[in-house]
Amino acid sequence: MRIRRVWLPCVEMEGLLRIKGASQIVQVCKEGEKVLRGAAMKSIAILQEEGDRKVGVVVDKKGRIASIGYDDELDTKYSGSSFDRIINAKGGSVIPGLVDAHTHPVWVGDRVNEFVMKLAGATYMDIHSQGGGIHYTVNCVRQATQEELLSSLETRLTAMMKYGTTTLEAKTGYGLDLHSEIKMLQAIKMAGQEHPMSLSVTYCGAHAVPKGSTAEETTQNIVNEQIPAISSLCEAGDLLVHNIDVFCEKGVFDTDQSRRILMAGKKVGWRINFHGDELHPMNSGELAGELEATAVSHLEHVSDIGIVSMVNAGTIGILLPTTAYILRLKYPPARKMIDKGMAIALGSDFNPNAYCMSMPLVMHLACVNMHMTMEESLAAATINGAASLGVAEECGSLEVGKKADMIILNSSKWEHLVYQLGCHDQCIGHVVKNGEVVYSTN
């Protein structure tokens, strides 16, 4: 069989990175798709080696993908070019950097004692009603300095990168009063300036009802005071917020209060991306459709009507299998959502109540406990995660012009990242962010 050779004009450039010798480049998307919905989540784009023709990636000086193709063709095209670094993948595979679509990474103090209580049978709301849970962390955060919050946040971001995450959503929500929420937002903004991790910032002042207040009083405070003040600081360039969140839950914020908070955030230009239908059915899917929300997280108790409403609105469901696992909750109906045509993203829900930084573990649990395929889990942890944060133009797939956020795996098949449970140090060879190697096991 004759292999067709494609003539390419020679390009002279100074690039950041050349990856060569890979068995496959798992692009996920190759036609500019910004989200994969329903059955499309099973069809991920892969450039596969042909015989002894390995595949590779070229990254320009701006940290963007310049070319993806067969090594012999790239060798010819870039014969007059120089690169700051050349990595031989040695038959490994290359996938997009992972996108963690739901995290609470800004806090101090741990809640390991609550894990003991859960193992003994206490529920999330049992602990919450006794002053533990979110309220315990709120007390710790209010007493912490901004520098302490920043230090712990950057340490966590570095650890998450080792597991392949290159973009994540970062929520507030452990301040609850204006001063403390601003302190958290300042820490996130500084981390975004100092750390290579890309951050999508979510204001979640409606994470819980502060002690001494009612849900209605808190709703009015958030709508009338916190959101206007934070929005003004954003306009002045002092803060950065992309998304508005609320914990729409029985005993926290009801559907009407959630609607008012989310609409107030939407009016100042923030994307709606909220907690819904986690512990009780709250008609959050229906609310998401009504408000044309970008995304809703959890959805363990989403209704069939809510699923249809989300699909019709184009709302992305962010599923958090580690939370259901740790809290012993029923899992969200991922198969039903996908089969109905919904786009699913995945998140770690990293927080002191569900301590998991590993998106490969999240993907594994999504496959085993939510019956997703490995292809669906990869789409959910890359392009759909990016879409849920409004950044699919920049990341989530390996395509020319996008950020060079990549993981170089030591295995010839990308599926090993999901299959090798808890073996990230053996599976991940390099993590690349904006064309720079930010972690390497070699």
Coordinates of C-alpha atoms in Angstrom, one line a residue:
M1 CA 0.0 0.0 0.0
R2 CA 1.4 3.4 -1.0
I3 CA 1.4 6.1 1.6
R4 CA 0.3 9.5 0.1
R5 CA 2.9 12.2 0.9
V6 CA 1.6 15.7 1.1
W7 CA 3.9 18.6 0.0
L8 CA 4.0 21.4 2.4
P9 CA 5.8 24.7 2.1
C10 CA 8.7 25.2 4.4
V11 CA 8.0 27.5 7.4
E12 CA 10.8 29.2 9.3
M13 CA 9.9 30.1 12.8
E14 CA 11.1 30.2 16.4
G15 CA 8.8 28.0 18.4
L16 CA 8.4 27.1 22.0
L17 CA 7.9 23.4 21.7
R18 CA 8.0 20.5 19.2
I19 CA 6.5 17.2 20.3
K20 CA 7.3 14.3 18.1
G21 CA 7.3 10.5 18.2
A22 CA 3.7 10.2 19.5
S23 CA 1.4 7.2 18.7
Q24 CA -1.7 9.4 18.7
I25 CA -2.7 13.0 19.1
V26 CA -6.1 13.0 20.8
Q27 CA -7.6 16.2 19.5
V28 CA -11.1 15.6 20.9
C29 CA -12.4 18.1 18.3
K30 CA -10.9 19.0 14.9
E31 CA -13.6 21.0 13.2
G32 CA -13.8 23.9 15.6
E33 CA -16.7 22.4 17.7
K34 CA -17.2 24.4 20.9
V35 CA -19.2 21.7 22.7
L36 CA -20.1 18.0 22.2
R37 CA -23.7 17.1 23.0
G38 CA -25.4 13.8 23.4
A39 CA -24.2 11.1 21.1
A40 CA -21.4 13.4 19.7
M41 CA -19.6 12.9 23.0
K42 CA -18.7 9.4 21.9
S43 CA -16.9 10.6 18.7
I44 CA -13.6 12.2 19.6
A45 CA -11.1 13.1 17.0
I46 CA -7.8 11.3 17.1
L47 CA -4.8 11.5 14.7
Q48 CA -3.3 8.0 14.8
E49 CA 0.2 6.9 13.8
E50 CA 0.4 5.0 10.5
G51 CA 3.0 2.2 10.6
D52 CA 6.3 3.8 11.5
R53 CA 4.9 7.3 10.8
K54 CA 4.6 8.9 14.3
V55 CA 2.6 12.1 15.0
G56 CA 3.4 15.4 16.7
V57 CA 2.6 18.9 17.6
V58 CA 4.3 22.3 16.9
V59 CA 3.8 25.2 19.3
D60 CA 4.7 28.8 18.4
K61 CA 6.3 31.4 20.5
K62 CA 2.9 32.7 21.7
G63 CA 2.1 29.3 23.3
R64 CA -0.4 28.4 20.6
I65 CA -0.7 25.3 18.5
A66 CA 0.8 26.0 15.1
S67 CA 0.5 22.5 13.5
I68 CA -0.6 19.0 14.2
G69 CA 0.4 16.2 11.9
Y70 CA 2.7 13.3 10.9
D71 CA 6.3 13.8 12.0
D72 CA 7.8 13.4 8.5
E73 CA 5.6 16.2 7.2
L74 CA 6.2 18.4 10.1
D75 CA 10.0 17.8 9.8
T76 CA 9.8 19.0 6.2
K77 CA 7.5 21.9 6.9
Y78 CA 9.6 23.2 9.8
S79 CA 13.1 22.2 8.6
G80 CA 14.3 25.7 8.9
S81 CA 12.8 26.3 12.4
S82 CA 14.2 26.2 15.9
F83 CA 12.4 25.3 19.1
D84 CA 13.2 26.1 22.7
R85 CA 12.4 22.5 23.6
I86 CA 11.8 19.2 21.7
I87 CA 10.1 16.3 23.4
N88 CA 10.2 12.8 22.0
A89 CA 7.0 11.2 23.2
K90 CA 8.5 7.8 22.6
G91 CA 5.3 6.2 21.3
G92 CA 3.2 7.8 24.0
S93 CA -0.1 9.7 23.4
V94 CA -1.0 13.4 23.7
I95 CA -4.3 14.7 24.9
P96 CA -5.7 18.1 25.8
G97 CA -5.1 19.5 29.2
L98 CA -8.0 18.7 31.5
V99 CA -10.6 21.2 32.5
D100 CA -12.0 20.9 36.1
A101 CA -15.4 22.6 35.8
H102 CA -16.3 22.8 39.5
T103 CA -13.9 23.5 42.5
H104 CA -13.9 25.3 45.8
P105 CA -10.1 25.7 46.1
V106 CA -9.8 28.8 48.4
W107 CA -9.9 27.9 52.1
V108 CA -7.9 27.1 55.1
G109 CA -8.5 24.5 57.9
D110 CA -9.4 20.9 57.3
R111 CA -12.5 18.9 58.0
V112 CA -11.1 15.4 58.3
N113 CA -13.2 14.9 61.5
E114 CA -16.3 15.3 59.5
F115 CA -15.2 12.4 57.3
V116 CA -15.2 10.3 60.4
M117 CA -18.7 11.5 61.2
K118 CA -19.9 10.6 57.7
L119 CA -18.4 7.1 58.0
A120 CA -20.5 6.8 61.2
G121 CA -23.7 7.7 59.3
A122 CA -24.0 11.5 59.6
T123 CA -25.5 13.2 56.5
Y124 CA -24.2 16.4 54.9
M125 CA -27.1 18.3 56.4
D126 CA -26.7 16.7 59.8
I127 CA -23.2 18.2 60.0
H128 CA -24.3 21.5 58.5
S129 CA -27.0 21.9 61.1
Q130 CA -24.5 21.3 63.9
G131 CA -22.4 24.2 62.8
G132 CA -19.9 22.1 60.9
G133 CA -19.5 21.9 57.1
I134 CA -19.5 25.2 55.3
H135 CA -19.9 27.2 58.5
Y136 CA -16.7 25.8 60.0
T137 CA -14.7 26.7 56.9
V138 CA -16.3 30.1 56.8
N139 CA -15.0 30.8 60.3
C140 CA -11.5 29.7 59.3
V141 CA -11.5 31.8 56.1
R142 CA -12.8 34.9 57.9
Q143 CA -9.9 34.7 60.3
A144 CA -7.3 34.0 57.6
T145 CA -5.2 36.6 55.8
Q146 CA -5.3 37.1 52.1
E147 CA -1.7 35.9 52.0
E148 CA -2.6 32.6 53.8
L149 CA -5.5 32.0 51.4
L150 CA -3.3 32.7 48.4
S151 CA -0.5 30.4 49.6
S152 CA -2.8 27.5 50.1
L153 CA -4.6 28.1 46.8
E154 CA -1.3 28.2 44.8
T155 CA -0.1 25.0 46.5
R156 CA -3.4 23.3 45.4
L157 CA -3.2 24.6 41.9
T158 CA 0.3 23.2 41.5
A159 CA -0.8 19.8 42.8
M160 CA -3.8 19.8 40.4
M161 CA -1.5 20.5 37.5
K162 CA 0.5 17.3 38.3
Y163 CA -2.7 15.4 37.7
G164 CA -3.2 17.0 34.3
T165 CA -5.6 19.9 35.0
T166 CA -4.6 23.1 33.1
T167 CA -7.9 25.1 33.5
L168 CA -10.3 25.1 36.4
E169 CA -13.3 27.0 37.8
A170 CA -12.5 28.6 41.2
K171 CA -15.4 29.5 43.5
T172 CA -15.7 31.8 46.5
G173 CA -18.4 30.9 49.0
Y174 CA -16.5 30.5 52.3
G175 CA -16.7 34.2 53.2
L176 CA -20.4 34.8 53.0
D177 CA -20.0 38.5 54.0
L178 CA -18.8 41.1 51.6
H179 CA -15.4 41.7 53.1
S180 CA -14.5 38.0 53.2
E181 CA -15.9 37.3 49.7
I182 CA -13.8 40.1 48.4
K183 CA -10.7 38.7 50.2
M184 CA -11.3 35.4 48.5
L185 CA -11.7 37.0 45.1
Q186 CA -8.5 39.0 45.6
A187 CA -6.6 35.8 46.4
I188 CA -8.0 34.2 43.2
K189 CA -7.1 37.2 41.1
M190 CA -3.5 37.2 42.4
A191 CA -3.2 33.4 41.8
G192 CA -4.3 34.0 38.2
Q193 CA -1.6 36.5 37.8
E194 CA 1.2 34.5 39.5
H195 CA 0.3 30.8 38.6
P196 CA 0.2 29.2 35.1
M197 CA -3.2 27.6 35.8
S198 CA -6.1 29.2 33.9
L199 CA -8.9 30.2 36.2
S200 CA -12.6 30.9 35.6
V201 CA -13.7 32.8 38.7
T202 CA -17.1 32.2 40.3
Y203 CA -18.7 34.4 42.9
C204 CA -20.6 32.1 45.2
G205 CA -21.6 34.3 48.1
A206 CA -24.9 32.3 48.2
H207 CA -23.1 29.1 49.2
A208 CA -24.9 29.0 52.6
V209 CA -27.0 31.2 54.9
P210 CA -24.7 32.9 57.5
K211 CA -25.3 32.3 61.1
G212 CA -27.7 34.9 62.6
S213 CA -29.4 35.6 59.2
T214 CA -32.3 34.1 57.3
A215 CA -32.2 33.0 53.7
E216 CA -34.4 35.9 52.7
E217 CA -32.2 38.5 54.5
T218 CA -29.1 36.9 52.9
T219 CA -30.7 37.0 49.4
Q220 CA -31.5 40.7 49.8
N221 CA -27.9 41.4 51.0
I222 CA -26.4 39.6 48.1
V223 CA -28.7 41.2 45.5
N224 CA -28.6 44.7 46.9
E225 CA -25.1 45.0 48.4
Q226 CA -22.6 42.3 47.5
I227 CA -23.2 41.9 43.8
P228 CA -23.3 45.7 43.1
A229 CA -20.1 46.2 45.2
I230 CA -18.2 43.4 43.6
S231 CA -19.4 44.3 40.1
S232 CA -18.1 47.9 40.7
L233 CA -14.7 46.5 41.8
C234 CA -14.6 44.3 38.6
E235 CA -15.3 47.4 36.4
A236 CA -12.5 49.2 38.1
G237 CA -10.1 46.3 37.4
D238 CA -9.6 45.4 41.0
L239 CA -11.4 42.1 40.9
L240 CA -12.4 39.5 38.2
V241 CA -15.6 37.5 38.2
H242 CA -16.9 35.4 35.3
N243 CA -19.8 33.3 36.8
I244 CA -22.6 33.6 39.4
D245 CA -23.5 30.7 41.6
V246 CA -26.0 29.8 44.3
F247 CA -26.7 26.7 46.4
C248 CA -30.3 26.0 45.4
E249 CA -31.2 23.5 48.0
K250 CA -33.8 22.7 50.7
G251 CA -32.8 24.5 53.9
V252 CA -30.5 26.9 52.0
F253 CA -31.8 29.0 49.1
D254 CA -35.2 28.1 47.6
T255 CA -35.9 28.3 43.9
D256 CA -37.3 31.8 44.0
Q257 CA -34.4 33.2 46.1
S258 CA -32.0 31.4 43.7
R259 CA -33.7 32.9 40.7
R260 CA -33.3 36.4 42.1
I261 CA -29.6 35.9 43.0
L262 CA -28.8 34.4 39.6
M263 CA -30.7 37.1 37.7
A264 CA -28.8 39.8 39.6
G265 CA -25.5 38.3 38.6
K266 CA -26.6 37.9 35.0
K267 CA -27.6 41.6 34.8
V268 CA -24.0 42.6 35.6
G269 CA -22.6 40.2 32.9
W270 CA -21.8 37.1 34.8
R271 CA -22.6 33.6 33.4
I272 CA -25.1 31.6 35.4
N273 CA -23.4 28.4 36.7
F274 CA -25.0 27.1 39.9
H275 CA -25.5 24.2 42.3
G276 CA -28.8 22.4 41.8
D277 CA -30.8 19.3 42.6
E278 CA -28.1 17.8 44.7
L279 CA -29.7 16.6 47.9
H280 CA -33.4 17.2 47.1
P281 CA -35.4 17.8 43.9
M282 CA -35.6 21.6 43.6
N283 CA -36.6 22.0 39.9
S284 CA -33.1 23.3 39.2
G285 CA -33.1 21.9 35.7
E286 CA -36.3 23.8 34.9
L287 CA -34.9 27.0 36.5
A288 CA -31.7 26.6 34.4
G289 CA -33.8 26.4 31.2
E290 CA -35.9 29.4 32.2
L291 CA -32.8 31.5 32.9
E292 CA -30.8 30.1 30.0
A293 CA -28.0 29.1 32.4
T294 CA -24.6 28.2 31.0
A295 CA -24.3 25.3 33.4
V296 CA -25.8 23.6 36.5
S297 CA -23.7 21.3 38.8
H298 CA -24.6 18.2 40.8
L299 CA -28.1 17.2 39.4
E300 CA -28.4 14.0 41.4
H301 CA -32.2 14.7 41.7
V302 CA -32.8 16.4 38.4
S303 CA -36.3 15.6 36.9
D304 CA -37.1 14.4 33.4
I305 CA -38.7 17.7 32.7
G306 CA -35.6 19.5 34.0
I307 CA -33.4 17.5 31.6
V308 CA -35.5 18.4 28.6
S309 CA -35.5 22.1 29.8
M310 CA -31.7 22.1 30.0
V311 CA -31.3 20.4 26.6
N312 CA -33.6 22.9 25.0
A313 CA -31.7 25.8 26.6
G314 CA -28.3 24.4 25.7
T315 CA -27.4 24.3 29.4
I316 CA -24.4 22.0 30.3
G317 CA -24.7 19.6 33.2
I318 CA -21.6 19.5 35.3
L319 CA -21.5 16.1 37.1
L320 CA -19.4 15.5 40.2
P321 CA -19.0 11.8 40.8
T322 CA -16.5 12.2 43.7
T323 CA -19.1 14.0 45.7
A324 CA -21.7 11.4 45.3
Y325 CA -19.1 8.8 46.2
I326 CA -17.8 10.5 49.3
L327 CA -21.3 11.5 50.6
R328 CA -22.9 8.2 49.6
L329 CA -25.5 9.9 47.5
K330 CA -27.2 8.5 44.5
Y331 CA -25.4 9.3 41.3
P332 CA -26.9 11.8 38.7
P333 CA -28.5 10.1 35.7
A334 CA -25.7 10.7 33.3
R335 CA -26.8 8.1 30.7
K336 CA -30.3 9.6 30.6
M337 CA -28.9 13.1 30.2
I338 CA -26.5 12.1 27.4
D339 CA -29.1 10.0 25.6
K340 CA -31.5 13.0 25.7
G341 CA -28.9 15.1 24.0
M342 CA -27.3 17.1 26.9
A343 CA -23.7 18.1 27.0
I344 CA -22.0 16.8 30.1
A345 CA -18.9 18.2 31.8
L346 CA -17.1 16.8 34.8
G347 CA -15.6 18.5 37.9
S348 CA -13.8 17.3 41.0
D349 CA -15.8 19.5 43.4
F350 CA -12.5 19.9 45.3
N351 CA -13.4 21.3 48.7
P352 CA -12.8 20.4 52.4
N353 CA -15.9 18.2 52.3
A354 CA -14.9 16.2 49.2
Y355 CA -11.1 16.4 49.0
C356 CA -10.1 15.3 45.5
M357 CA -7.8 17.1 43.1
S358 CA -7.5 14.4 40.5
M359 CA -9.6 14.7 37.3
P360 CA -8.4 11.3 36.1
L361 CA -10.0 9.8 39.2
V362 CA -13.1 11.8 38.4
M363 CA -13.2 10.4 34.9
H364 CA -12.7 6.8 36.2
L365 CA -15.6 7.2 38.7
A366 CA -17.8 8.7 35.9
C367 CA -17.2 5.6 33.8
V368 CA -17.6 3.0 36.6
N369 CA -20.4 4.6 38.6
M370 CA -22.3 6.7 36.1
H371 CA -21.9 4.4 33.2
M372 CA -20.2 6.9 30.9
T373 CA -17.9 5.6 28.2
M374 CA -14.2 6.6 28.3
E375 CA -14.7 8.8 25.2
E376 CA -17.6 10.6 26.9
S377 CA -15.5 11.1 30.1
L378 CA -12.7 12.7 28.0
A379 CA -15.1 15.0 26.2
A380 CA -16.6 15.9 29.5
A381 CA -13.2 16.7 31.1
T382 CA -12.0 18.7 28.1
I383 CA -14.1 20.5 25.5
N384 CA -17.4 20.4 27.5
G385 CA -15.7 21.6 30.7
A386 CA -14.2 24.5 28.7
A387 CA -17.7 25.2 27.2
S388 CA -19.2 25.3 30.7
L389 CA -16.8 28.0 31.6
G390 CA -17.1 29.9 28.3
V391 CA -13.5 29.3 27.2
A392 CA -14.0 26.6 24.5
E393 CA -12.5 29.1 22.0
E394 CA -9.2 28.9 23.9
C395 CA -8.8 25.4 25.3
G396 CA -10.5 22.0 25.6
S397 CA -9.2 20.5 22.4
L398 CA -6.0 20.3 20.4
E399 CA -6.6 22.4 17.3
V400 CA -4.5 25.0 15.4
G401 CA -4.7 28.4 17.1
K402 CA -5.7 27.2 20.5
K403 CA -3.6 27.3 23.6
A404 CA -1.0 24.6 23.8
D405 CA -2.4 23.0 26.9
M406 CA -1.5 19.3 26.7
I407 CA -0.7 16.1 28.6
I408 CA 1.9 13.8 27.2
L409 CA 1.1 10.3 28.4
N410 CA 3.6 7.5 28.7
S411 CA 1.2 5.0 27.2
S412 CA 0.4 4.5 23.5
K413 CA -3.3 4.5 24.2
W414 CA -4.9 7.6 25.9
E415 CA -7.4 5.4 27.7
H416 CA -4.7 4.4 30.3
L417 CA -5.3 7.7 32.0
V418 CA -8.7 6.5 33.0
Y419 CA -7.9 2.8 33.3
Q420 CA -4.9 3.2 35.6
L421 CA -6.7 4.0 38.8
G422 CA -4.5 6.1 41.1
C423 CA -1.4 5.7 38.9
H424 CA -1.0 9.2 37.6
D425 CA 2.7 9.3 38.4
Q426 CA 3.2 6.4 36.1
C427 CA 0.8 7.5 33.3
I428 CA 1.5 11.2 33.0
G429 CA 4.9 12.0 31.5
H430 CA 4.6 15.8 31.0
V431 CA 2.0 18.5 31.5
V432 CA 2.3 21.4 29.1
K433 CA 0.6 24.8 29.7
N434 CA 0.7 27.5 27.0
G435 CA 3.5 25.6 25.4
E436 CA 5.7 25.4 28.5
V437 CA 6.4 22.2 30.4
V438 CA 5.0 22.9 33.9
Y439 CA 5.4 19.3 35.2
S440 CA 7.5 16.4 34.2
T441 CA 8.1 13.0 35.7
N442 CA 11.3 12.6 33.7

